[in-house]
Amino acid sequence: MSNITIYNGNFVDVLDEFPDGLILTDPPYNQNYKYNTYKDNLETSEYIQLLSNLPLPAVIIHYPEETINILPKAFKTDVSDIITWFYNSNNYKQSRLVSFWGCKSNLDYLRQKPKHDQKKVKNSTVRSYDYWHIGQVRNTAKIKYDHPCQLPEQLIKNILTVVRKSDNTFFDTIIDPFMGTGTILKIALEMGYKVFGCEIDEKYFKICEDRLSTYQIDIFGDVWTT
């Protein structure tokens, strides 16, 4: 596999092209978000069917209710680990869950300052807690694209720092079937992963293509690969 492969189209149509690796994505939330062309209002059964096409292992960023009620039905298995992502928002919802399916998180790999007086601990840092307070990408952010759910880069850095296979080894390829403007793929590339992505919306696909253009070698039709 090349370092980058991205498709402008529905991921279901190219499932046979998916490489071995980790699905890392924030799917459409099915809460009537105003995406450019996609209608975010499937019937619950249709939404479960859509997500059930995602192969495991996977890390899914979603709201708590959907993580609890929808994802186990889609994946037909129990969640391995959960980390809570907190953020300040004008919306009544101010958290999402980062859930691990068929893989795990190892928080020893993400260090932070301890809550207690550092003189009382042996090391100046401790393992990450199972919640992260990371701000959303707002309209006033330095890097903001025309997408309603742009993810903060720090969140993706944290996830890719802690995620491991069940045997505690590393993945080498990150797959985002709902890549939007490409934040997950951008950070994964910067951290040394190969990437594979799909985006159904032509406008968002073009933004992602432009963001990853420093890695570009060839473009062939609606498939971009290096």
PDB file of N, CA, C and O in Angstrom, residues 118-194:
ATOM      1  N   GLN A 118       4.252  18.063  42.853  1.00  0.00           N
ATOM      2  CA  GLN A 118       5.246  17.240  42.172  1.00  0.00           C
ATOM      3  C   GLN A 118       6.366  16.785  43.117  1.00  0.00           C
ATOM      4  O   GLN A 118       7.060  15.818  42.831  1.00  0.00           O
ATOM      5  N   LYS A 119       6.559  17.453  44.216  1.00  0.00           N
ATOM      6  CA  LYS A 119       7.580  17.040  45.171  1.00  0.00           C
ATOM      7  C   LYS A 119       7.215  15.710  45.819  1.00  0.00           C
ATOM      8  O   LYS A 119       8.082  15.027  46.361  1.00  0.00           O
ATOM      9  N   LYS A 120       5.952  15.356  45.778  1.00  0.00           N
ATOM     10  CA  LYS A 120       5.496  14.138  46.433  1.00  0.00           C
ATOM     11  C   LYS A 120       5.462  12.942  45.480  1.00  0.00           C
ATOM     12  O   LYS A 120       5.115  11.848  45.888  1.00  0.00           O
ATOM     13  N   VAL A 121       5.779  13.157  44.245  1.00  0.00           N
ATOM     14  CA  VAL A 121       5.792  12.058  43.288  1.00  0.00           C
ATOM     15  C   VAL A 121       7.193  11.872  42.745  1.00  0.00           C
ATOM     16  O   VAL A 121       7.988  12.814  42.692  1.00  0.00           O
ATOM     17  N   LYS A 122       7.507  10.662  42.337  1.00  0.00           N
ATOM     18  CA  LYS A 122       8.857  10.361  41.869  1.00  0.00           C
ATOM     19  C   LYS A 122       9.155  10.999  40.518  1.00  0.00           C
ATOM     20  O   LYS A 122      10.264  11.417  40.242  1.00  0.00           O
ATOM     21  N   ASN A 123       8.145  11.033  39.642  1.00  0.00           N
ATOM     22  CA  ASN A 123       8.354  11.555  38.299  1.00  0.00           C
ATOM     23  C   ASN A 123       7.615  12.875  38.119  1.00  0.00           C
ATOM     24  O   ASN A 123       6.652  13.175  38.828  1.00  0.00           O
ATOM     25  N   SER A 124       8.072  13.670  37.159  1.00  0.00           N
ATOM     26  CA  SER A 124       7.438  14.958  36.916  1.00  0.00           C
ATOM     27  C   SER A 124       6.162  14.820  36.096  1.00  0.00           C
ATOM     28  O   SER A 124       5.408  15.776  35.969  1.00  0.00           O
ATOM     29  N   THR A 125       5.926  13.645  35.527  1.00  0.00           N
ATOM     30  CA  THR A 125       4.697  13.400  34.783  1.00  0.00           C
ATOM     31  C   THR A 125       4.085  12.078  35.209  1.00  0.00           C
ATOM     32  O   THR A 125       4.753  11.207  35.758  1.00  0.00           O
ATOM     33  N   VAL A 126       2.787  11.947  34.943  1.00  0.00           N
ATOM     34  CA  VAL A 126       2.063  10.704  35.239  1.00  0.00           C
ATOM     35  C   VAL A 126       1.284  10.298  33.988  1.00  0.00           C
ATOM     36  O   VAL A 126       1.093  11.098  33.069  1.00  0.00           O
ATOM     37  N   ARG A 127       0.801   9.079  33.972  1.00  0.00           N
ATOM     38  CA  ARG A 127       0.016   8.605  32.844  1.00  0.00           C
ATOM     39  C   ARG A 127      -1.248   9.440  32.699  1.00  0.00           C
ATOM     40  O   ARG A 127      -1.774  10.004  33.652  1.00  0.00           O
ATOM     41  N   SER A 128      -1.755   9.510  31.491  1.00  0.00           N
ATOM     42  CA  SER A 128      -2.965  10.270  31.223  1.00  0.00           C
ATOM     43  C   SER A 128      -4.154   9.710  31.995  1.00  0.00           C
ATOM     44  O   SER A 128      -4.243   8.509  32.264  1.00  0.00           O
ATOM     45  N   TYR A 129      -5.065  10.588  32.343  1.00  0.00           N
ATOM     46  CA  TYR A 129      -6.340  10.161  32.909  1.00  0.00           C
ATOM     47  C   TYR A 129      -7.258   9.729  31.763  1.00  0.00           C
ATOM     48  O   TYR A 129      -6.969   9.973  30.590  1.00  0.00           O
ATOM     49  N   ASP A 130      -8.379   9.112  32.100  1.00  0.00           N
ATOM     50  CA  ASP A 130      -9.275   8.615  31.059  1.00  0.00           C
ATOM     51  C   ASP A 130     -10.295   9.674  30.635  1.00  0.00           C
ATOM     52  O   ASP A 130     -11.402   9.357  30.198  1.00  0.00           O
ATOM     53  N   TYR A 131      -9.928  10.938  30.770  1.00  0.00           N
ATOM     54  CA  TYR A 131     -10.722  12.033  30.205  1.00  0.00           C
ATOM     55  C   TYR A 131      -9.760  13.116  29.733  1.00  0.00           C
ATOM     56  O   TYR A 131      -8.702  13.333  30.309  1.00  0.00           O
ATOM     57  N   TRP A 132     -10.127  13.743  28.636  1.00  0.00           N
ATOM     58  CA  TRP A 132      -9.298  14.798  28.060  1.00  0.00           C
ATOM     59  C   TRP A 132     -10.142  16.055  27.877  1.00  0.00           C
ATOM     60  O   TRP A 132     -11.227  15.997  27.310  1.00  0.00           O
ATOM     61  N   HIS A 133      -9.624  17.174  28.357  1.00  0.00           N
ATOM     62  CA  HIS A 133     -10.308  18.455  28.171  1.00  0.00           C
ATOM     63  C   HIS A 133      -9.615  19.178  27.018  1.00  0.00           C
ATOM     64  O   HIS A 133      -8.561  19.778  27.194  1.00  0.00           O
ATOM     65  N   ILE A 134     -10.217  19.114  25.843  1.00  0.00           N
ATOM     66  CA  ILE A 134      -9.643  19.684  24.622  1.00  0.00           C
ATOM     67  C   ILE A 134     -10.715  20.528  23.941  1.00  0.00           C
ATOM     68  O   ILE A 134     -11.825  20.045  23.683  1.00  0.00           O
ATOM     69  N   GLY A 135     -10.412  21.780  23.665  1.00  0.00           N
ATOM     70  CA  GLY A 135     -11.389  22.680  23.078  1.00  0.00           C
ATOM     71  C   GLY A 135     -11.802  22.287  21.670  1.00  0.00           C
ATOM     72  O   GLY A 135     -11.021  21.694  20.911  1.00  0.00           O
ATOM     73  N   GLN A 136     -13.038  22.594  21.320  1.00  0.00           N
ATOM     74  CA  GLN A 136     -13.509  22.389  19.966  1.00  0.00           C
ATOM     75  C   GLN A 136     -12.845  23.376  19.006  1.00  0.00           C
ATOM     76  O   GLN A 136     -12.273  24.385  19.425  1.00  0.00           O
ATOM     77  N   VAL A 137     -12.934  23.082  17.722  1.00  0.00           N
ATOM     78  CA  VAL A 137     -12.448  24.009  16.701  1.00  0.00           C
ATOM     79  C   VAL A 137     -13.567  25.012  16.426  1.00  0.00           C
ATOM     80  O   VAL A 137     -14.608  24.657  15.873  1.00  0.00           O
ATOM     81  N   ARG A 138     -13.356  26.240  16.834  1.00  0.00           N
ATOM     82  CA  ARG A 138     -14.386  27.267  16.673  1.00  0.00           C
ATOM     83  C   ARG A 138     -14.165  28.070  15.397  1.00  0.00           C
ATOM     84  O   ARG A 138     -13.114  27.968  14.758  1.00  0.00           O
ATOM     85  N   ASN A 139     -15.163  28.873  15.047  1.00  0.00           N
ATOM     86  CA  ASN A 139     -15.073  29.671  13.824  1.00  0.00           C
ATOM     87  C   ASN A 139     -13.925  30.670  13.867  1.00  0.00           C
ATOM     88  O   ASN A 139     -13.456  31.129  12.832  1.00  0.00           O
ATOM     89  N   THR A 140     -13.488  31.024  15.070  1.00  0.00           N
ATOM     90  CA  THR A 140     -12.395  31.990  15.215  1.00  0.00           C
ATOM     91  C   THR A 140     -11.031  31.309  15.252  1.00  0.00           C
ATOM     92  O   THR A 140     -10.014  31.989  15.412  1.00  0.00           O
ATOM     93  N   ALA A 141     -10.998  29.982  15.126  1.00  0.00           N
ATOM     94  CA  ALA A 141      -9.730  29.249  15.211  1.00  0.00           C
ATOM     95  C   ALA A 141      -8.828  29.625  14.036  1.00  0.00           C
ATOM     96  O   ALA A 141      -9.286  29.993  12.953  1.00  0.00           O
ATOM     97  N   LYS A 142      -7.528  29.504  14.259  1.00  0.00           N
ATOM     98  CA  LYS A 142      -6.547  29.825  13.228  1.00  0.00           C
ATOM     99  C   LYS A 142      -6.717  28.932  12.015  1.00  0.00           C
ATOM    100  O   LYS A 142      -6.584  29.380  10.866  1.00  0.00           O
ATOM    101  N   ILE A 143      -6.972  27.660  12.256  1.00  0.00           N
ATOM    102  CA  ILE A 143      -7.199  26.710  11.167  1.00  0.00           C
ATOM    103  C   ILE A 143      -8.629  26.195  11.278  1.00  0.00           C
ATOM    104  O   ILE A 143      -8.937  25.354  12.119  1.00  0.00           O
ATOM    105  N   LYS A 144      -9.515  26.746  10.458  1.00  0.00           N
ATOM    106  CA  LYS A 144     -10.928  26.346  10.472  1.00  0.00           C
ATOM    107  C   LYS A 144     -11.407  26.194   9.040  1.00  0.00           C
ATOM    108  O   LYS A 144     -11.243  27.096   8.220  1.00  0.00           O
ATOM    109  N   TYR A 145     -11.975  25.029   8.746  1.00  0.00           N
ATOM    110  CA  TYR A 145     -12.483  24.756   7.418  1.00  0.00           C
ATOM    111  C   TYR A 145     -14.009  24.755   7.439  1.00  0.00           C
ATOM    112  O   TYR A 145     -14.628  24.703   8.504  1.00  0.00           O
ATOM    113  N   ASP A 146     -14.597  24.812   6.269  1.00  0.00           N
ATOM    114  CA  ASP A 146     -16.046  24.899   6.142  1.00  0.00           C
ATOM    115  C   ASP A 146     -16.671  23.524   6.338  1.00  0.00           C
ATOM    116  O   ASP A 146     -17.093  22.861   5.383  1.00  0.00           O
ATOM    117  N   HIS A 147     -16.693  23.100   7.600  1.00  0.00           N
ATOM    118  CA  HIS A 147     -17.252  21.797   7.976  1.00  0.00           C
ATOM    119  C   HIS A 147     -17.831  21.934   9.380  1.00  0.00           C
ATOM    120  O   HIS A 147     -17.201  22.549  10.247  1.00  0.00           O
ATOM    121  N   PRO A 148     -19.017  21.405   9.645  1.00  0.00           N
ATOM    122  CA  PRO A 148     -19.663  21.626  10.940  1.00  0.00           C
ATOM    123  C   PRO A 148     -19.044  20.872  12.111  1.00  0.00           C
ATOM    124  O   PRO A 148     -19.322  21.202  13.264  1.00  0.00           O
ATOM    125  N   CYS A 149     -18.235  19.856  11.827  1.00  0.00           N
ATOM    126  CA  CYS A 149     -17.721  19.001  12.904  1.00  0.00           C
ATOM    127  C   CYS A 149     -16.217  18.791  12.790  1.00  0.00           C
ATOM    128  O   CYS A 149     -15.734  17.666  12.970  1.00  0.00           O
ATOM    129  N   GLN A 150     -15.476  19.831  12.503  1.00  0.00           N
ATOM    130  CA  GLN A 150     -14.024  19.684  12.399  1.00  0.00           C
ATOM    131  C   GLN A 150     -13.434  19.303  13.747  1.00  0.00           C
ATOM    132  O   GLN A 150     -13.716  19.936  14.773  1.00  0.00           O
ATOM    133  N   LEU A 151     -12.613  18.274  13.758  1.00  0.00           N
ATOM    134  CA  LEU A 151     -12.028  17.775  15.002  1.00  0.00           C
ATOM    135  C   LEU A 151     -10.766  18.550  15.365  1.00  0.00           C
ATOM    136  O   LEU A 151      -9.999  18.938  14.488  1.00  0.00           O
ATOM    137  N   PRO A 152     -10.523  18.758  16.649  1.00  0.00           N
ATOM    138  CA  PRO A 152      -9.254  19.368  17.063  1.00  0.00           C
ATOM    139  C   PRO A 152      -8.087  18.411  16.838  1.00  0.00           C
ATOM    140  O   PRO A 152      -8.193  17.208  17.122  1.00  0.00           O
ATOM    141  N   GLU A 153      -6.992  18.928  16.337  1.00  0.00           N
ATOM    142  CA  GLU A 153      -5.838  18.084  16.034  1.00  0.00           C
ATOM    143  C   GLU A 153      -5.285  17.417  17.285  1.00  0.00           C
ATOM    144  O   GLU A 153      -4.810  16.284  17.234  1.00  0.00           O
ATOM    145  N   GLN A 154      -5.355  18.098  18.425  1.00  0.00           N
ATOM    146  CA  GLN A 154      -4.813  17.528  19.658  1.00  0.00           C
ATOM    147  C   GLN A 154      -5.551  16.253  20.051  1.00  0.00           C
ATOM    148  O   GLN A 154      -4.947  15.314  20.580  1.00  0.00           O
ATOM    149  N   LEU A 155      -6.845  16.209  19.809  1.00  0.00           N
ATOM    150  CA  LEU A 155      -7.610  15.005  20.124  1.00  0.00           C
ATOM    151  C   LEU A 155      -7.080  13.813  19.339  1.00  0.00           C
ATOM    152  O   LEU A 155      -6.893  12.722  19.895  1.00  0.00           O
ATOM    153  N   ILE A 156      -6.817  14.009  18.058  1.00  0.00           N
ATOM    154  CA  ILE A 156      -6.324  12.915  17.223  1.00  0.00           C
ATOM    155  C   ILE A 156      -4.908  12.517  17.645  1.00  0.00           C
ATOM    156  O   ILE A 156      -4.565  11.322  17.673  1.00  0.00           O
ATOM    157  N   LYS A 157      -4.081  13.484  17.990  1.00  0.00           N
ATOM    158  CA  LYS A 157      -2.735  13.170  18.479  1.00  0.00           C
ATOM    159  C   LYS A 157      -2.808  12.300  19.727  1.00  0.00           C
ATOM    160  O   LYS A 157      -2.056  11.324  19.872  1.00  0.00           O
ATOM    161  N   ASN A 158      -3.710  12.649  20.637  1.00  0.00           N
ATOM    162  CA  ASN A 158      -3.855  11.865  21.865  1.00  0.00           C
ATOM    163  C   ASN A 158      -4.286  10.429  21.556  1.00  0.00           C
ATOM    164  O   ASN A 158      -3.738   9.464  22.101  1.00  0.00           O
ATOM    165  N   ILE A 159      -5.285  10.291  20.695  1.00  0.00           N
ATOM    166  CA  ILE A 159      -5.791   8.956  20.369  1.00  0.00           C
ATOM    167  C   ILE A 159      -4.691   8.097  19.753  1.00  0.00           C
ATOM    168  O   ILE A 159      -4.479   6.939  20.145  1.00  0.00           O
ATOM    169  N   LEU A 160      -3.984   8.660  18.780  1.00  0.00           N
ATOM    170  CA  LEU A 160      -2.950   7.880  18.098  1.00  0.00           C
ATOM    171  C   LEU A 160      -1.745   7.599  18.991  1.00  0.00           C
ATOM    172  O   LEU A 160      -0.979   6.674  18.725  1.00  0.00           O
ATOM    173  N   THR A 161      -1.594   8.363  20.040  1.00  0.00           N
ATOM    174  CA  THR A 161      -0.517   8.105  21.004  1.00  0.00           C
ATOM    175  C   THR A 161      -0.829   6.907  21.886  1.00  0.00           C
ATOM    176  O   THR A 161       0.057   6.129  22.239  1.00  0.00           O
ATOM    177  N   VAL A 162      -2.116   6.709  22.221  1.00  0.00           N
ATOM    178  CA  VAL A 162      -2.466   5.667  23.194  1.00  0.00           C
ATOM    179  C   VAL A 162      -3.001   4.389  22.558  1.00  0.00           C
ATOM    180  O   VAL A 162      -2.998   3.335  23.204  1.00  0.00           O
ATOM    181  N   VAL A 163      -3.488   4.436  21.321  1.00  0.00           N
ATOM    182  CA  VAL A 163      -4.152   3.254  20.766  1.00  0.00           C
ATOM    183  C   VAL A 163      -3.135   2.162  20.450  1.00  0.00           C
ATOM    184  O   VAL A 163      -2.034   2.426  19.959  1.00  0.00           O
ATOM    185  N   ARG A 164      -3.528   0.933  20.724  1.00  0.00           N
ATOM    186  CA  ARG A 164      -2.699  -0.235  20.463  1.00  0.00           C
ATOM    187  C   ARG A 164      -3.577  -1.400  20.018  1.00  0.00           C
ATOM    188  O   ARG A 164      -4.772  -1.460  20.335  1.00  0.00           O
ATOM    189  N   LYS A 165      -2.974  -2.346  19.325  1.00  0.00           N
ATOM    190  CA  LYS A 165      -3.656  -3.600  19.049  1.00  0.00           C
ATOM    191  C   LYS A 165      -3.889  -4.339  20.369  1.00  0.00           C
ATOM    192  O   LYS A 165      -3.315  -3.981  21.399  1.00  0.00           O
ATOM    193  N   SER A 166      -4.679  -5.373  20.314  1.00  0.00           N
ATOM    194  CA  SER A 166      -4.974  -6.130  21.531  1.00  0.00           C
ATOM    195  C   SER A 166      -3.726  -6.720  22.162  1.00  0.00           C
ATOM    196  O   SER A 166      -3.670  -6.931  23.381  1.00  0.00           O
ATOM    197  N   ASP A 167      -2.689  -6.976  21.342  1.00  0.00           N
ATOM    198  CA  ASP A 167      -1.432  -7.520  21.885  1.00  0.00           C
ATOM    199  C   ASP A 167      -0.432  -6.412  22.234  1.00  0.00           C
ATOM    200  O   ASP A 167       0.749  -6.680  22.434  1.00  0.00           O
ATOM    201  N   ASN A 168      -0.918  -5.166  22.269  1.00  0.00           N
ATOM    202  CA  ASN A 168      -0.137  -3.990  22.682  1.00  0.00           C
ATOM    203  C   ASN A 168       0.900  -3.558  21.635  1.00  0.00           C
ATOM    204  O   ASN A 168       1.799  -2.784  21.939  1.00  0.00           O
ATOM    205  N   THR A 169       0.774  -4.029  20.405  1.00  0.00           N
ATOM    206  CA  THR A 169       1.650  -3.577  19.331  1.00  0.00           C
ATOM    207  C   THR A 169       0.978  -2.443  18.562  1.00  0.00           C
ATOM    208  O   THR A 169      -0.209  -2.153  18.739  1.00  0.00           O
ATOM    209  N   PHE A 170       1.749  -1.805  17.684  1.00  0.00           N
ATOM    210  CA  PHE A 170       1.276  -0.638  16.954  1.00  0.00           C
ATOM    211  C   PHE A 170       0.529  -1.031  15.678  1.00  0.00           C
ATOM    212  O   PHE A 170       0.826  -2.049  15.060  1.00  0.00           O
ATOM    213  N   PHE A 171      -0.397  -0.185  15.273  1.00  0.00           N
ATOM    214  CA  PHE A 171      -0.960  -0.250  13.931  1.00  0.00           C
ATOM    215  C   PHE A 171      -0.019   0.505  12.994  1.00  0.00           C
ATOM    216  O   PHE A 171       0.749   1.363  13.424  1.00  0.00           O
ATOM    217  N   ASP A 172      -0.078   0.197  11.700  1.00  0.00           N
ATOM    218  CA  ASP A 172       0.733   0.967  10.762  1.00  0.00           C
ATOM    219  C   ASP A 172      -0.109   1.742   9.754  1.00  0.00           C
ATOM    220  O   ASP A 172       0.412   2.582   9.024  1.00  0.00           O
ATOM    221  N   THR A 173      -1.429   1.462   9.714  1.00  0.00           N
ATOM    222  CA  THR A 173      -2.304   2.148   8.768  1.00  0.00           C
ATOM    223  C   THR A 173      -3.562   2.634   9.482  1.00  0.00           C
ATOM    224  O   THR A 173      -4.169   1.888  10.246  1.00  0.00           O
ATOM    225  N   ILE A 174      -3.939   3.875   9.221  1.00  0.00           N
ATOM    226  CA  ILE A 174      -5.147   4.473   9.780  1.00  0.00           C
ATOM    227  C   ILE A 174      -6.142   4.683   8.651  1.00  0.00           C
ATOM    228  O   ILE A 174      -5.807   5.229   7.594  1.00  0.00           O
ATOM    229  N   ILE A 175      -7.378   4.259   8.884  1.00  0.00           N
ATOM    230  CA  ILE A 175      -8.440   4.320   7.884  1.00  0.00           C
ATOM    231  C   ILE A 175      -9.575   5.195   8.407  1.00  0.00           C
ATOM    232  O   ILE A 175     -10.093   4.950   9.500  1.00  0.00           O
ATOM    233  N   ASP A 176      -9.956   6.212   7.633  1.00  0.00           N
ATOM    234  CA  ASP A 176     -11.081   7.069   8.012  1.00  0.00           C
ATOM    235  C   ASP A 176     -12.127   7.033   6.905  1.00  0.00           C
ATOM    236  O   ASP A 176     -11.977   7.693   5.876  1.00  0.00           O
ATOM    237  N   PRO A 177     -13.211   6.279   7.096  1.00  0.00           N
ATOM    238  CA  PRO A 177     -14.242   6.160   6.052  1.00  0.00           C
ATOM    239  C   PRO A 177     -15.112   7.407   5.913  1.00  0.00           C
ATOM    240  O   PRO A 177     -15.869   7.527   4.948  1.00  0.00           O
ATOM    241  N   PHE A 178     -15.065   8.309   6.906  1.00  0.00           N
ATOM    242  CA  PHE A 178     -15.821   9.561   6.874  1.00  0.00           C
ATOM    243  C   PHE A 178     -14.835  10.699   7.092  1.00  0.00           C
ATOM    244  O   PHE A 178     -14.905  11.434   8.080  1.00  0.00           O
ATOM    245  N   MET A 179     -13.908  10.898   6.187  1.00  0.00           N
ATOM    246  CA  MET A 179     -12.727  11.710   6.483  1.00  0.00           C
ATOM    247  C   MET A 179     -12.994  13.209   6.510  1.00  0.00           C
ATOM    248  O   MET A 179     -12.159  13.967   7.003  1.00  0.00           O
ATOM    249  N   GLY A 180     -14.147  13.671   6.004  1.00  0.00           N
ATOM    250  CA  GLY A 180     -14.439  15.098   6.070  1.00  0.00           C
ATOM    251  C   GLY A 180     -13.332  15.927   5.455  1.00  0.00           C
ATOM    252  O   GLY A 180     -12.926  15.700   4.310  1.00  0.00           O
ATOM    253  N   THR A 181     -12.804  16.868   6.237  1.00  0.00           N
ATOM    254  CA  THR A 181     -11.727  17.731   5.727  1.00  0.00           C
ATOM    255  C   THR A 181     -10.341  17.180   6.015  1.00  0.00           C
ATOM    256  O   THR A 181      -9.347  17.858   5.787  1.00  0.00           O
ATOM    257  N   GLY A 182     -10.263  15.962   6.558  1.00  0.00           N
ATOM    258  CA  GLY A 182      -8.989  15.254   6.594  1.00  0.00           C
ATOM    259  C   GLY A 182      -8.126  15.418   7.831  1.00  0.00           C
ATOM    260  O   GLY A 182      -6.942  15.083   7.792  1.00  0.00           O
ATOM    261  N   THR A 183      -8.690  15.880   8.937  1.00  0.00           N
ATOM    262  CA  THR A 183      -7.868  16.100  10.133  1.00  0.00           C
ATOM    263  C   THR A 183      -7.214  14.808  10.613  1.00  0.00           C
ATOM    264  O   THR A 183      -6.029  14.776  10.936  1.00  0.00           O
ATOM    265  N   ILE A 184      -7.985  13.725  10.673  1.00  0.00           N
ATOM    266  CA  ILE A 184      -7.439  12.456  11.165  1.00  0.00           C
ATOM    267  C   ILE A 184      -6.297  11.987  10.278  1.00  0.00           C
ATOM    268  O   ILE A 184      -5.228  11.583  10.769  1.00  0.00           O
ATOM    269  N   LEU A 185      -6.484  12.054   8.963  1.00  0.00           N
ATOM    270  CA  LEU A 185      -5.441  11.590   8.049  1.00  0.00           C
ATOM    271  C   LEU A 185      -4.211  12.481   8.125  1.00  0.00           C
ATOM    272  O   LEU A 185      -3.075  11.980   8.073  1.00  0.00           O
ATOM    273  N   LYS A 186      -4.399  13.778   8.240  1.00  0.00           N
ATOM    274  CA  LYS A 186      -3.269  14.709   8.334  1.00  0.00           C
ATOM    275  C   LYS A 186      -2.397  14.385   9.541  1.00  0.00           C
ATOM    276  O   LYS A 186      -1.172  14.272   9.437  1.00  0.00           O
ATOM    277  N   ILE A 187      -3.021  14.228  10.697  1.00  0.00           N
ATOM    278  CA  ILE A 187      -2.247  13.964  11.914  1.00  0.00           C
ATOM    279  C   ILE A 187      -1.613  12.584  11.847  1.00  0.00           C
ATOM    280  O   ILE A 187      -0.465  12.384  12.266  1.00  0.00           O
ATOM    281  N   ALA A 188      -2.343  11.601  11.322  1.00  0.00           N
ATOM    282  CA  ALA A 188      -1.780  10.256  11.205  1.00  0.00           C
ATOM    283  C   ALA A 188      -0.531  10.258  10.328  1.00  0.00           C
ATOM    284  O   ALA A 188       0.476   9.618  10.657  1.00  0.00           O
ATOM    285  N   LEU A 189      -0.568  10.981   9.218  1.00  0.00           N
ATOM    286  CA  LEU A 189       0.610  11.082   8.355  1.00  0.00           C
ATOM    287  C   LEU A 189       1.773  11.718   9.094  1.00  0.00           C
ATOM    288  O   LEU A 189       2.914  11.262   9.009  1.00  0.00           O
ATOM    289  N   GLU A 190       1.494  12.795   9.814  1.00  0.00           N
ATOM    290  CA  GLU A 190       2.545  13.488  10.549  1.00  0.00           C
ATOM    291  C   GLU A 190       3.168  12.601  11.621  1.00  0.00           C
ATOM    292  O   GLU A 190       4.335  12.776  11.983  1.00  0.00           O
ATOM    293  N   MET A 191       2.382  11.627  12.113  1.00  0.00           N
ATOM    294  CA  MET A 191       2.879  10.734  13.153  1.00  0.00           C
ATOM    295  C   MET A 191       3.444   9.431  12.582  1.00  0.00           C
ATOM    296  O   MET A 191       3.755   8.515  13.334  1.00  0.00           O
ATOM    297  N   GLY A 192       3.556   9.354  11.263  1.00  0.00           N
ATOM    298  CA  GLY A 192       4.250   8.228  10.647  1.00  0.00           C
ATOM    299  C   GLY A 192       3.392   7.083  10.161  1.00  0.00           C
ATOM    300  O   GLY A 192       3.913   6.037   9.764  1.00  0.00           O
ATOM    301  N   TYR A 193       2.063   7.250  10.171  1.00  0.00           N
ATOM    302  CA  TYR A 193       1.182   6.191   9.700  1.00  0.00           C
ATOM    303  C   TYR A 193       0.942   6.298   8.195  1.00  0.00           C
ATOM    304  O   TYR A 193       1.007   7.386   7.623  1.00  0.00           O
ATOM    305  N   LYS A 194       0.608   5.190   7.567  1.00  0.00           N
ATOM    306  CA  LYS A 194      -0.006   5.209   6.255  1.00  0.00           C
ATOM    307  C   LYS A 194      -1.493   5.516   6.457  1.00  0.00           C
ATOM    308  O   LYS A 194      -2.047   5.213   7.527  1.00  0.00           O
TER     309      LYS A 194
END
